[in-house]
mmCIF file of C-alpha atoms in Angstrom:
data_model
loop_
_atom_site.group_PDB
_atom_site.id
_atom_site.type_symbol
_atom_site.label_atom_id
_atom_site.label_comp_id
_atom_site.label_asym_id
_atom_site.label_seq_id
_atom_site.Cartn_x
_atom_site.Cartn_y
_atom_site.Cartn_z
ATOM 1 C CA UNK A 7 11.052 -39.411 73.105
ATOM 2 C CA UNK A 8 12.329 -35.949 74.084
ATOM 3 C CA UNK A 9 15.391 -36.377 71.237
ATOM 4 C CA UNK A 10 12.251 -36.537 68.919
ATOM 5 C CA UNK A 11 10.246 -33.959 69.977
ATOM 6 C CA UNK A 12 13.628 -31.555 70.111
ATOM 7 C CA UNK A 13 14.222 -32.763 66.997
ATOM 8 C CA UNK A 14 10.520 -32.187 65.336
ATOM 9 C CA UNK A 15 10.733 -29.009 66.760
ATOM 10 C CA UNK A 16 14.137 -27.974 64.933
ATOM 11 C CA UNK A 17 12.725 -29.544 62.125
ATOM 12 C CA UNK A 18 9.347 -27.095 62.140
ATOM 13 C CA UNK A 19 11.504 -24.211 62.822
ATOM 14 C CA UNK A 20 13.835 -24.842 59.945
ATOM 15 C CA UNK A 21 10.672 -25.692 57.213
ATOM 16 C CA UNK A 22 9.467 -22.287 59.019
ATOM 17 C CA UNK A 23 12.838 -19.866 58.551
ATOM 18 C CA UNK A 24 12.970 -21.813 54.956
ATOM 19 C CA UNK A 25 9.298 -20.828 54.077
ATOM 20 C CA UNK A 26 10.269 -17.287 55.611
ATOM 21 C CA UNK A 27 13.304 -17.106 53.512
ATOM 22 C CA UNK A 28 11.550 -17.832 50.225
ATOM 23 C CA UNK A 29 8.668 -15.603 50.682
ATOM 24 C CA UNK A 30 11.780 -12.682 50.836
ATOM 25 C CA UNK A 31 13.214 -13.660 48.252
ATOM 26 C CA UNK A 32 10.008 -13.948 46.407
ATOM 27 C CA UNK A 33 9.035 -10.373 47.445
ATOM 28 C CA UNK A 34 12.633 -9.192 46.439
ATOM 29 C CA UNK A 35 12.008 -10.933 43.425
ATOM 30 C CA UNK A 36 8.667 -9.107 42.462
ATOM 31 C CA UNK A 37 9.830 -5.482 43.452
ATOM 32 C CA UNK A 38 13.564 -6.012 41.730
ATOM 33 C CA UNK A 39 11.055 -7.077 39.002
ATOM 34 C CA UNK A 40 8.460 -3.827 39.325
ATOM 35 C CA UNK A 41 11.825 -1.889 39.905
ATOM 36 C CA UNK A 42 13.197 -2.858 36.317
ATOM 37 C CA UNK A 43 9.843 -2.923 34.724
ATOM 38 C CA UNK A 44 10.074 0.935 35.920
ATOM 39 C CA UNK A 45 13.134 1.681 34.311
ATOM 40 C CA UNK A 46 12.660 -0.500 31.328
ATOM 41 C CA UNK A 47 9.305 1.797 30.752
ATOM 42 C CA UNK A 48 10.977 5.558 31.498
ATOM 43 C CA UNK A 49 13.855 4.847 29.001
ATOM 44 C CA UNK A 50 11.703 3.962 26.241
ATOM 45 C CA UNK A 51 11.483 7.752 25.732
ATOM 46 C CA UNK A 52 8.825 8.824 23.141
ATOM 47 C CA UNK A 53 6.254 6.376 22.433
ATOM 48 C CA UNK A 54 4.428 7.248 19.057
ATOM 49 C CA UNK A 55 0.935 5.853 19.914
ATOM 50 C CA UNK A 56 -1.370 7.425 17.241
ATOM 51 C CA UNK A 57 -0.500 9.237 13.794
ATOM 52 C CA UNK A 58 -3.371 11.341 12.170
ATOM 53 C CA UNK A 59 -3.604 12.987 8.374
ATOM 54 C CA UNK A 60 -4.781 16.006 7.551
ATOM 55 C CA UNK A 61 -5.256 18.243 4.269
ATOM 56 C CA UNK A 62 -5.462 21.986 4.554
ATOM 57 C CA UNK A 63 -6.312 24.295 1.731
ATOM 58 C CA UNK A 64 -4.623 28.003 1.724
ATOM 59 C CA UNK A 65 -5.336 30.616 -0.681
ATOM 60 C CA UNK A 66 -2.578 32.527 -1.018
ATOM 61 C CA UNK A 67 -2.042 35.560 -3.548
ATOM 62 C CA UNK A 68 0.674 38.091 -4.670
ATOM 63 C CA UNK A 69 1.038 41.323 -7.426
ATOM 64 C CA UNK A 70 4.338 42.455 -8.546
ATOM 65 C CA UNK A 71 3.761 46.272 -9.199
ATOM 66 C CA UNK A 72 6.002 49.190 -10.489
ATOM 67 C CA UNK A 73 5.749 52.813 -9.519
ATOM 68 C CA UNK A 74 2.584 52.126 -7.939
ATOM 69 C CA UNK A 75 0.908 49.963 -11.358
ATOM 70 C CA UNK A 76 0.168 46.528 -10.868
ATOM 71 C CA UNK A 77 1.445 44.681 -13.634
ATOM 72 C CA UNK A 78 1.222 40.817 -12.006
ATOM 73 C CA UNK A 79 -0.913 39.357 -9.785
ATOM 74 C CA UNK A 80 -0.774 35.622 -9.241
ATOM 75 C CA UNK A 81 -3.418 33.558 -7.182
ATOM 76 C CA UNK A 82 -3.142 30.565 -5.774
ATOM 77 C CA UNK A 83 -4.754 27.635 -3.898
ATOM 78 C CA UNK A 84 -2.574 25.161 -1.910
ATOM 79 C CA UNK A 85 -3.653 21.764 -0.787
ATOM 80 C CA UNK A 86 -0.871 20.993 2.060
ATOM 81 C CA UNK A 87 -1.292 18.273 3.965
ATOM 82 C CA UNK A 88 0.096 17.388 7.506
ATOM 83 C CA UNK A 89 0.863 14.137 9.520
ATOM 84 C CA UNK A 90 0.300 14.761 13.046
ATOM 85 C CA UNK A 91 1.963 12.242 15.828
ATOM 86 C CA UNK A 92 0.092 11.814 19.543
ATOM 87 C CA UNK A 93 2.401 10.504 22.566
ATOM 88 C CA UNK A 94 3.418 9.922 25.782
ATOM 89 C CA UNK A 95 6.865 10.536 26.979
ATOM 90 C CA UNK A 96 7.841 8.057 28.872
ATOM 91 C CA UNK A 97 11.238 9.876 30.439
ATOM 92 C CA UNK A 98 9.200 12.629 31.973
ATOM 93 C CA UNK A 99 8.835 10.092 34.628
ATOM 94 C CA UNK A 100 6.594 6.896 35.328
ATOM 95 C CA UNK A 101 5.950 4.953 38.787
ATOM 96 C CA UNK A 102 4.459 1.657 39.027
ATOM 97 C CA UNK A 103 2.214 0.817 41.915
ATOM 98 C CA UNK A 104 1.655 -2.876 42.474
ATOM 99 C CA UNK A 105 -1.437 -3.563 45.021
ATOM 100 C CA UNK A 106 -2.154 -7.281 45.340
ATOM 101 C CA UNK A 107 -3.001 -8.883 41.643
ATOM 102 C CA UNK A 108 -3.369 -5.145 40.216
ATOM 103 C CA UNK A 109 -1.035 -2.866 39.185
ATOM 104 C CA UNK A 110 -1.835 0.989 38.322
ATOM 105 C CA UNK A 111 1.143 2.716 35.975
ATOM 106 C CA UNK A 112 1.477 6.658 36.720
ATOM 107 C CA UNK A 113 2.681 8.401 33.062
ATOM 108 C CA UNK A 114 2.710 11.910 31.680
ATOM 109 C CA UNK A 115 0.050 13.418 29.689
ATOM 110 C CA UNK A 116 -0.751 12.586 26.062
ATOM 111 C CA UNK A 117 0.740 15.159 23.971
ATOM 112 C CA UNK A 118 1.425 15.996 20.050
ATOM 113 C CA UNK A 119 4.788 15.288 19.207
ATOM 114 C CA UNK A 120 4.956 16.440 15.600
ATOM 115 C CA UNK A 121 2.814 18.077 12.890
ATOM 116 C CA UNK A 122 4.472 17.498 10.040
ATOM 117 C CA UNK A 123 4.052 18.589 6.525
ATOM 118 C CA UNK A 124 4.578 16.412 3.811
ATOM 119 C CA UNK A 125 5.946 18.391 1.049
ATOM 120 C CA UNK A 126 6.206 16.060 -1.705
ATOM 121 C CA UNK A 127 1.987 16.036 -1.406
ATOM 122 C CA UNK A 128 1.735 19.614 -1.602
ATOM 123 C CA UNK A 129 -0.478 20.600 -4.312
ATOM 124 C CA UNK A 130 -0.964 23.533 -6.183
ATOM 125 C CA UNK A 131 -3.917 25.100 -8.125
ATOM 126 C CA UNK A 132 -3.350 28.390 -9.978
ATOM 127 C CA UNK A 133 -4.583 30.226 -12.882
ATOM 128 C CA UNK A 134 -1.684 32.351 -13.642
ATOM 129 C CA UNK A 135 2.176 32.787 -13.287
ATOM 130 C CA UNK A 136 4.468 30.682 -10.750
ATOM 131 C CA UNK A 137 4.247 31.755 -7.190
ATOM 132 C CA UNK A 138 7.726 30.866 -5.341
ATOM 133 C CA UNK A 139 8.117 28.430 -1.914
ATOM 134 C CA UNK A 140 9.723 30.983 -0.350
ATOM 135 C CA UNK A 141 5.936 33.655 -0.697
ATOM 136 C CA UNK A 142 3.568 30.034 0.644
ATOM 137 C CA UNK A 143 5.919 28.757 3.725
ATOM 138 C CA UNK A 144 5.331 31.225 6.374
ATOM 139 C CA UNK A 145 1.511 30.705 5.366
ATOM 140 C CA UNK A 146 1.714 27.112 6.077
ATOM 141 C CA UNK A 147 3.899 27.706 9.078
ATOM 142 C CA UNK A 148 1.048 29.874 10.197
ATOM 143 C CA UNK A 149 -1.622 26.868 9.568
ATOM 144 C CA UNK A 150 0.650 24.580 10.972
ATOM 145 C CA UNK A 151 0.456 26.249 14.554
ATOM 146 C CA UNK A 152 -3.519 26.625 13.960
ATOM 147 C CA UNK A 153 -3.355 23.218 13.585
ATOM 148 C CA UNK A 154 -2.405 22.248 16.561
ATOM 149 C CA UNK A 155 -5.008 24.279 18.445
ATOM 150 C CA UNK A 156 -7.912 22.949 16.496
ATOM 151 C CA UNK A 157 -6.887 18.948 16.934
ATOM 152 C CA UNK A 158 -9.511 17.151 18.740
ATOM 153 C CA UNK A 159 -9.891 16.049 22.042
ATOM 154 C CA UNK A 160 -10.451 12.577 21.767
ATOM 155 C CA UNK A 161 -6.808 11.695 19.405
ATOM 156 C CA UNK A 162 -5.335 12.084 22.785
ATOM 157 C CA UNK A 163 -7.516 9.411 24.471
ATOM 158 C CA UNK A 164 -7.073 7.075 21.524
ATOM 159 C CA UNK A 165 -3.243 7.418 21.906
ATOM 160 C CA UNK A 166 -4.374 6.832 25.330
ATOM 161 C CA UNK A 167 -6.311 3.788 24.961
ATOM 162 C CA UNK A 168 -3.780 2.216 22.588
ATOM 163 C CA UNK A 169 -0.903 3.022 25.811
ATOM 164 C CA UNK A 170 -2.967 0.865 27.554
ATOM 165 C CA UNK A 171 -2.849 -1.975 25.375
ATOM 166 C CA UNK A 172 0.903 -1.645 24.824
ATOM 167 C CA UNK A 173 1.300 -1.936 28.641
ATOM 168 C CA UNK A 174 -0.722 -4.471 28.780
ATOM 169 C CA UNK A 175 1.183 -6.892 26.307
ATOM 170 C CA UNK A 176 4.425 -5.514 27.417
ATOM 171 C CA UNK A 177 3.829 -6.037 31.624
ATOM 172 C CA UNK A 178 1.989 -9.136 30.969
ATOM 173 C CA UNK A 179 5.014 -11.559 32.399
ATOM 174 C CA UNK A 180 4.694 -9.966 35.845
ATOM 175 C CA UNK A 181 1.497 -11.704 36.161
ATOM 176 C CA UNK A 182 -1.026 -8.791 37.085
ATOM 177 C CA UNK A 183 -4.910 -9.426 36.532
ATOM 178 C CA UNK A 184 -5.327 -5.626 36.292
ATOM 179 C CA UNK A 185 -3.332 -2.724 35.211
ATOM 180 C CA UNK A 186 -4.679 0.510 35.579
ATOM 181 C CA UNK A 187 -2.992 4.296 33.991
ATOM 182 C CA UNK A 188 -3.300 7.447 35.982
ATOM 183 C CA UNK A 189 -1.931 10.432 34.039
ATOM 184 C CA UNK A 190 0.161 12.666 36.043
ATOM 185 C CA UNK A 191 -0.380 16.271 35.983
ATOM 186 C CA UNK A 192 2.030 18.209 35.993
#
């Protein structure tokens, strides 16, 4: 009887260091897992997460003169429109935080990436003469950084909102019920 209990006993203790070995490896597992789902995340780079369109109209005029007498003067209305791109940029760092079944992502700031203009939409309205590229581009340089003080607000929490639902589709496999973002400010 006591070559059965001694052996019950090393029995138990081995089902115990097994169950103790797999819940390691398990936990290894899941933050080798997080670890890579980290990295994975940060060298995506820039993540394009919202494009916008706009149309600005510049009036723009010039006057060719001679000894003081104005001989030309040419007017001119532009329509130039701009593509503006909202992101996150994933390799100024990101941290995951797993806690239980929920998992909260840490990212940098939604920010524009580009405002572009589209040149081959560029229209021109004029009455008189031909007014060159080279007398329009430093006003549309000069709109262009307008531009980007005047975007609204709330493009950044769309490309916000839409970074949620790319984490959520790409984290899915780890099996969280909940994944929250926290913006880091920097």
């Amino acid at each position: 009887m006591r070559k059965t209990g001694s052996s019950l006993l090393f029995l138990c203790l081995g089902f115990a260091l097994a169950g103790l070995v797999y819940l390691y490896q398990a936990t290894m597992d899941k933050e080798h897992m997080r670890i890579q789902a980290q990295q994975d995340i940060a060298s995506l780079g820039r993540i394009i997460l919202f494009e916008q369109h706009y149309r600005s109209i510049l009036a723009i005029e010039n006057s060719h003169q001679f000894l003081g007498i104005t001989f030309a003067r040419n007017r001119m209305l532009l329509g130039v429109p701009y593509r503006v791109r909202y992101g996150i940029d994933m390799s100024k760092g990101v941290r995951l935080e797993p806690k239980g079944r929920t998992l909260t992502i840490y990212h940098p700031a939604a920010e524009i990436f580009d405002i572009d203009v589209i040149n081959h939409d560029i229209e021109t309205f004029t009455a008189s003469g031909k007014i060159r590229i080279d007398d329009f581009m430093p006003l549309i340089q000069k709109e262009r950084a307008n531009l980007r003080e005047q975007l609204p607000l709330e493009y950044s929490q769309i490309a916000q909102t839409n970074l949620h639902l790319f984490f959520k589709e790409f984290l899915a496999p780890l099996g969280y019920a909940e994944i929250k973002l926290k913006e880091i400010h920097q």
